Amino acid sequence: MKFGVVDGTFGYYKNPILFENVNFTIEKSEILTILGPNGVGKTTFLKCMMGFLKWNKGETIIDGKSFYSMSTSDIWKKISYVPQAKATIFPYSVMEMVLMGRNPHLGVLSMPSNQDQKLCEWALEELNIIKLKGKIVSELSGGELQMVLIARALVSEPYILILDEPESNLDIKNQLVILNIIQKLSEEKNITCIINTHYPAHALKISDKTIMFSNNTHHIYGNTKDIVNESNIRKFFEVDSRILELVENKKRLRTIFPIRICKS
């Protein structure tokens, strides 16, 4: 399944344009990371991609079809979205919250089946949070809630999974859990993944392609190994850094070591 944006442009009413003429296409099972400093509109970009906000110009394309020509039910059978975790006051259990991810596949008056229940338990097991199954969502920590939201997205069996900063509330172990899950979904389930992240090192670790945004509507797009480099990190994040390489189990790994804030 191909997913892309053609000439994507957006700015809020009477405010400056946030991003202009963004174009990209990703194929089935590819991982795209969206990078940039705070305030450049990364979450807004995701909302435009999914039709929550309407592009000022341009459109989102799925397999050659414009979002605007597709029904809502068709869209959400193909796409699942994981927003940033926020506290909730609703007294749902974790299992009830995860089951909501099956809604696009249920009729208006349908009840979840045993198979739906098993799928939810699989997602909780996969994320190593089955122990939370009977807990109330409003009592979870931010990190636990983030994991539950990802489980809810998985049970919709999406072709495209879009995640807004999924690692932001997690400790280093659970950050790796999420990155490993995203890679596994891409490699084993052929799911296309789009992840908005503050961590260029995570882009280097898992993604095929990257869009990097700056504060002046400028952006670059291409293969991650070409986009996430020391020069671009300096230009877009105003940080001097070094990209370091090491070999672990015969696999070459790259990470980013920030050194100093650039002098203005």
CSV table of C-alpha atoms in Angstrom, one decimal:
chain,number,residue,atom,x,y,z
A,1,MET,CA,0.0,0.0,0.0
A,2,LYS,CA,1.4,3.4,-1.0
A,3,PHE,CA,0.8,6.4,1.2
A,4,GLY,CA,1.9,10.0,0.4
A,5,VAL,CA,1.3,13.7,0.4
A,6,VAL,CA,1.3,15.9,-2.7
A,7,ASP,CA,2.1,19.6,-2.3
A,8,GLY,CA,1.0,19.6,1.3
A,9,THR,CA,0.7,23.2,2.6
A,10,PHE,CA,-0.8,24.4,5.8
A,11,GLY,CA,-1.0,27.5,8.1
A,12,TYR,CA,-3.6,28.4,10.7
A,13,TYR,CA,-5.9,31.4,9.8
A,14,LYS,CA,-4.1,34.7,9.8
A,15,ASN,CA,-0.9,32.9,11.0
A,16,PRO,CA,2.3,32.2,9.0
A,17,ILE,CA,2.5,29.1,6.9
A,18,LEU,CA,3.9,26.2,9.0
A,19,PHE,CA,5.0,24.0,6.0
A,20,GLU,CA,4.7,24.4,2.3
A,21,ASN,CA,4.7,22.1,-0.7
A,22,VAL,CA,5.6,18.9,1.1
A,23,ASN,CA,5.8,15.9,-1.1
A,24,PHE,CA,6.6,12.3,-0.2
A,25,THR,CA,5.6,8.7,-1.0
A,26,ILE,CA,6.3,5.6,1.1
A,27,GLU,CA,5.7,2.0,0.2
A,28,LYS,CA,4.2,-0.9,2.1
A,29,SER,CA,6.3,-1.8,5.2
A,30,GLU,CA,8.5,1.3,5.0
A,31,ILE,CA,9.1,3.4,8.1
A,32,LEU,CA,9.0,7.2,7.9
A,33,THR,CA,10.2,9.5,10.7
A,34,ILE,CA,9.2,13.1,11.0
A,35,LEU,CA,11.8,15.2,12.8
A,36,GLY,CA,12.2,18.9,13.7
A,37,PRO,CA,12.6,21.2,16.7
A,38,ASN,CA,9.7,22.1,19.0
A,39,GLY,CA,7.1,24.3,17.5
A,40,VAL,CA,7.6,23.5,13.8
A,41,GLY,CA,4.2,21.8,13.5
A,42,LYS,CA,5.0,18.1,13.4
A,43,THR,CA,1.8,17.1,15.2
A,44,THR,CA,-0.2,19.5,13.0
A,45,PHE,CA,1.4,17.8,10.0
A,46,LEU,CA,0.1,14.5,11.1
A,47,LYS,CA,-3.4,15.9,11.6
A,48,CYS,CA,-3.3,17.3,8.1
A,49,MET,CA,-2.2,13.9,6.7
A,50,MET,CA,-5.1,12.2,8.4
A,51,GLY,CA,-7.8,14.8,7.5
A,52,PHE,CA,-8.3,16.1,11.0
A,53,LEU,CA,-7.2,19.5,9.5
A,54,LYS,CA,-7.7,20.4,5.9
A,55,TRP,CA,-4.7,21.2,3.8
A,56,ASN,CA,-4.6,24.8,2.6
A,57,LYS,CA,-3.2,23.3,-0.6
A,58,GLY,CA,-2.4,19.8,-1.6
A,59,GLU,CA,-3.8,16.4,-0.5
A,60,THR,CA,-3.1,13.0,1.1
A,61,ILE,CA,-3.0,10.0,-1.2
A,62,ILE,CA,-3.6,6.3,-0.5
A,63,ASP,CA,-3.0,3.9,-3.3
A,64,GLY,CA,-3.6,6.7,-5.9
A,65,LYS,CA,-6.8,7.8,-4.2
A,66,SER,CA,-7.3,11.2,-2.5
A,67,PHE,CA,-8.3,11.2,1.1
A,68,TYR,CA,-11.1,13.5,0.2
A,69,SER,CA,-12.7,10.9,-2.1
A,70,MET,CA,-12.7,8.1,0.5
A,71,SER,CA,-15.3,7.4,3.1
A,72,THR,CA,-14.4,7.7,6.8
A,73,SER,CA,-14.9,4.0,7.4
A,74,ASP,CA,-12.7,3.0,4.5
A,75,ILE,CA,-9.9,5.4,5.8
A,76,TRP,CA,-9.9,4.0,9.4
A,77,LYS,CA,-9.9,0.4,8.2
A,78,LYS,CA,-6.6,1.2,6.6
A,79,ILE,CA,-5.1,3.6,9.1
A,80,SER,CA,-4.6,3.6,12.9
A,81,TYR,CA,-3.5,6.6,14.9
A,82,VAL,CA,-1.7,6.7,18.2
A,83,PRO,CA,-1.9,10.2,19.7
A,84,GLN,CA,0.3,11.6,22.4
A,85,ALA,CA,-0.8,10.1,25.7
A,86,LYS,CA,-2.9,12.4,27.9
A,87,ALA,CA,-4.6,11.7,31.2
A,88,THR,CA,-8.2,10.6,31.0
A,89,ILE,CA,-11.0,10.8,33.5
A,90,PHE,CA,-13.1,8.1,32.0
A,91,PRO,CA,-13.3,4.9,34.1
A,92,TYR,CA,-12.6,2.5,31.3
A,93,SER,CA,-10.6,-0.7,32.0
A,94,VAL,CA,-7.5,-1.3,29.9
A,95,MET,CA,-9.3,-4.1,28.1
A,96,GLU,CA,-12.2,-1.9,27.3
A,97,MET,CA,-9.9,0.8,26.0
A,98,VAL,CA,-8.0,-1.6,23.8
A,99,LEU,CA,-11.2,-3.2,22.5
A,100,MET,CA,-12.2,0.3,21.1
A,101,GLY,CA,-9.6,-0.3,18.5
A,102,ARG,CA,-11.8,-2.9,16.9
A,103,ASN,CA,-14.6,-0.4,16.3
A,104,PRO,CA,-13.8,0.1,12.5
A,105,HIS,CA,-14.4,-3.6,12.0
A,106,LEU,CA,-17.7,-3.9,14.0
A,107,GLY,CA,-21.2,-3.1,12.8
A,108,VAL,CA,-23.2,-0.3,14.5
A,109,LEU,CA,-25.0,-2.8,16.9
A,110,SER,CA,-22.3,-5.5,17.0
A,111,MET,CA,-20.6,-6.6,20.2
A,112,PRO,CA,-16.9,-7.7,20.3
A,113,SER,CA,-16.4,-11.4,19.7
A,114,ASN,CA,-14.2,-13.9,21.4
A,115,GLN,CA,-11.8,-13.4,18.6
A,116,ASP,CA,-11.7,-9.6,19.2
A,117,GLN,CA,-11.0,-10.4,22.9
A,118,LYS,CA,-8.1,-12.7,21.9
A,119,LEU,CA,-6.7,-10.1,19.6
A,120,CYS,CA,-6.7,-7.5,22.4
A,121,GLU,CA,-4.9,-10.0,24.7
A,122,TRP,CA,-2.3,-10.6,22.0
A,123,ALA,CA,-1.6,-6.9,21.7
A,124,LEU,CA,-1.2,-6.5,25.5
A,125,GLU,CA,1.1,-9.6,25.6
A,126,GLU,CA,3.1,-8.3,22.6
A,127,LEU,CA,3.7,-5.0,24.5
A,128,ASN,CA,4.4,-6.8,27.7
A,129,ILE,CA,1.6,-5.0,29.6
A,130,ILE,CA,-0.9,-7.9,30.0
A,131,LYS,CA,-0.6,-7.3,33.8
A,132,LEU,CA,-2.5,-4.0,33.2
A,133,LYS,CA,-5.5,-5.8,31.6
A,134,GLY,CA,-7.9,-5.2,34.5
A,135,LYS,CA,-6.7,-1.8,35.6
A,136,ILE,CA,-8.6,1.4,35.2
A,137,VAL,CA,-7.1,3.7,32.5
A,138,SER,CA,-7.4,6.8,34.6
A,139,GLU,CA,-5.1,5.3,37.2
A,140,LEU,CA,-2.2,4.5,34.8
A,141,SER,CA,1.1,6.4,34.5
A,142,GLY,CA,1.8,8.4,31.4
A,143,GLY,CA,4.1,5.6,30.1
A,144,GLU,CA,1.6,2.9,30.8
A,145,LEU,CA,-1.2,4.8,29.0
A,146,GLN,CA,1.1,5.3,26.0
A,147,MET,CA,1.6,1.6,25.7
A,148,VAL,CA,-2.2,1.0,26.0
A,149,LEU,CA,-2.9,3.4,23.2
A,150,ILE,CA,-0.4,1.6,21.0
A,151,ALA,CA,-2.1,-1.7,21.8
A,152,ARG,CA,-5.5,-0.2,20.9
A,153,ALA,CA,-4.0,0.9,17.5
A,154,LEU,CA,-2.6,-2.6,16.8
A,155,VAL,CA,-5.9,-4.4,17.2
A,156,SER,CA,-7.4,-2.5,14.4
A,157,GLU,CA,-5.0,-4.5,12.1
A,158,PRO,CA,-4.0,-1.4,10.1
A,159,TYR,CA,-2.1,-1.2,6.9
A,160,ILE,CA,-0.7,2.1,8.0
A,161,LEU,CA,0.2,3.0,11.6
A,162,ILE,CA,0.8,6.7,12.5
A,163,LEU,CA,2.3,7.4,15.9
A,164,ASP,CA,2.7,10.9,17.5
A,165,GLU,CA,5.8,10.8,19.8
A,166,PRO,CA,5.2,7.2,21.0
A,167,GLU,CA,8.4,7.1,23.1
A,168,SER,CA,8.0,10.5,24.8
A,169,ASN,CA,6.7,9.3,28.2
A,170,LEU,CA,8.7,6.1,28.3
A,171,ASP,CA,11.9,5.0,30.1
A,172,ILE,CA,14.8,3.8,28.1
A,173,LYS,CA,13.8,0.2,28.2
A,174,ASN,CA,10.2,0.8,27.0
A,175,GLN,CA,11.5,3.2,24.3
A,176,LEU,CA,13.4,0.2,22.9
A,177,VAL,CA,10.2,-2.0,23.3
A,178,ILE,CA,8.3,0.5,21.1
A,179,LEU,CA,11.0,0.9,18.5
A,180,ASN,CA,11.4,-2.9,18.3
A,181,ILE,CA,7.6,-3.3,18.0
A,182,ILE,CA,7.5,-0.8,15.1
A,183,GLN,CA,10.3,-2.6,13.4
A,184,LYS,CA,8.6,-5.9,13.9
A,185,LEU,CA,5.3,-4.7,12.5
A,186,SER,CA,7.1,-3.3,9.5
A,187,GLU,CA,9.1,-6.4,8.8
A,188,GLU,CA,6.7,-9.2,9.8
A,189,LYS,CA,3.3,-7.7,9.2
A,190,ASN,CA,4.2,-5.4,6.3
A,191,ILE,CA,2.7,-2.4,8.1
A,192,THR,CA,3.7,1.1,6.9
A,193,CYS,CA,4.7,3.1,10.0
A,194,ILE,CA,4.9,6.9,10.3
A,195,ILE,CA,6.4,8.2,13.5
A,196,ASN,CA,6.8,11.8,14.8
A,197,THR,CA,9.7,11.9,17.2
A,198,HIS,CA,12.1,14.2,19.0
A,199,TYR,CA,14.9,11.7,18.7
A,200,PRO,CA,17.1,11.8,15.6
A,201,ALA,CA,18.9,8.7,16.9
A,202,HIS,CA,15.6,6.8,16.8
A,203,ALA,CA,15.2,7.8,13.2
A,204,LEU,CA,18.7,6.4,12.5
A,205,LYS,CA,17.8,3.2,14.3
A,206,ILE,CA,14.6,2.2,12.6
A,207,SER,CA,13.4,4.4,9.7
A,208,ASP,CA,13.8,4.1,5.9
A,209,LYS,CA,12.9,7.7,5.1
A,210,THR,CA,12.8,11.0,7.0
A,211,ILE,CA,11.2,14.4,6.7
A,212,MET,CA,13.0,17.1,8.6
A,213,PHE,CA,11.2,20.4,9.3
A,214,SER,CA,12.7,23.8,10.4
A,215,ASN,CA,11.1,26.9,11.9
A,216,ASN,CA,10.9,28.7,8.6
A,217,THR,CA,8.8,26.3,6.5
A,218,HIS,CA,11.9,24.8,5.1
A,219,HIS,CA,12.0,21.0,4.9
A,220,ILE,CA,14.0,18.2,3.4
A,221,TYR,CA,13.0,14.6,2.6
A,222,GLY,CA,14.8,11.5,1.6
A,223,ASN,CA,16.5,8.3,2.8
A,224,THR,CA,17.2,8.5,6.5
A,225,LYS,CA,20.9,7.8,6.1
A,226,ASP,CA,21.2,10.8,3.8
A,227,ILE,CA,18.9,13.2,5.8
A,228,VAL,CA,20.0,12.5,9.4
A,229,ASN,CA,23.6,13.7,9.3
A,230,GLU,CA,25.7,16.1,11.3
A,231,SER,CA,25.2,19.0,8.9
A,232,ASN,CA,21.4,18.8,8.9
A,233,ILE,CA,21.2,18.4,12.7
A,234,ARG,CA,23.2,21.6,13.0
A,235,LYS,CA,21.0,23.5,10.4
A,236,PHE,CA,17.6,22.2,11.7
A,237,PHE,CA,18.2,21.7,15.5
A,238,GLU,CA,21.0,24.2,16.0
A,239,VAL,CA,23.1,21.6,17.7
A,240,ASP,CA,26.7,20.4,17.0
A,241,SER,CA,26.8,16.7,17.1
A,242,ARG,CA,28.7,13.6,16.0
A,243,ILE,CA,27.3,10.5,14.4
A,244,LEU,CA,29.0,7.5,15.9
A,245,GLU,CA,29.1,3.9,14.5
A,246,LEU,CA,29.6,0.6,16.3
A,247,VAL,CA,29.3,-3.0,15.4
A,248,GLU,CA,27.1,-5.3,17.6
A,249,ASN,CA,26.5,-8.9,16.6
A,250,LYS,CA,28.0,-8.2,13.2
A,251,LYS,CA,25.4,-5.5,12.7
A,252,ARG,CA,26.5,-1.9,12.0
A,253,LEU,CA,24.7,0.6,14.3
A,254,ARG,CA,24.7,4.4,14.2
A,255,THR,CA,23.7,6.9,16.9
A,256,ILE,CA,24.0,10.6,17.6
A,257,PHE,CA,26.1,12.3,20.2
A,258,PRO,CA,25.1,15.9,20.9
A,259,ILE,CA,28.1,18.1,21.7
A,260,ARG,CA,27.0,21.7,22.1
A,261,ILE,CA,24.4,24.3,21.2
A,262,CYS,CA,25.4,26.2,18.1
A,263,LYS,CA,26.5,29.8,18.6
A,264,SER,CA,24.1,32.2,17.0
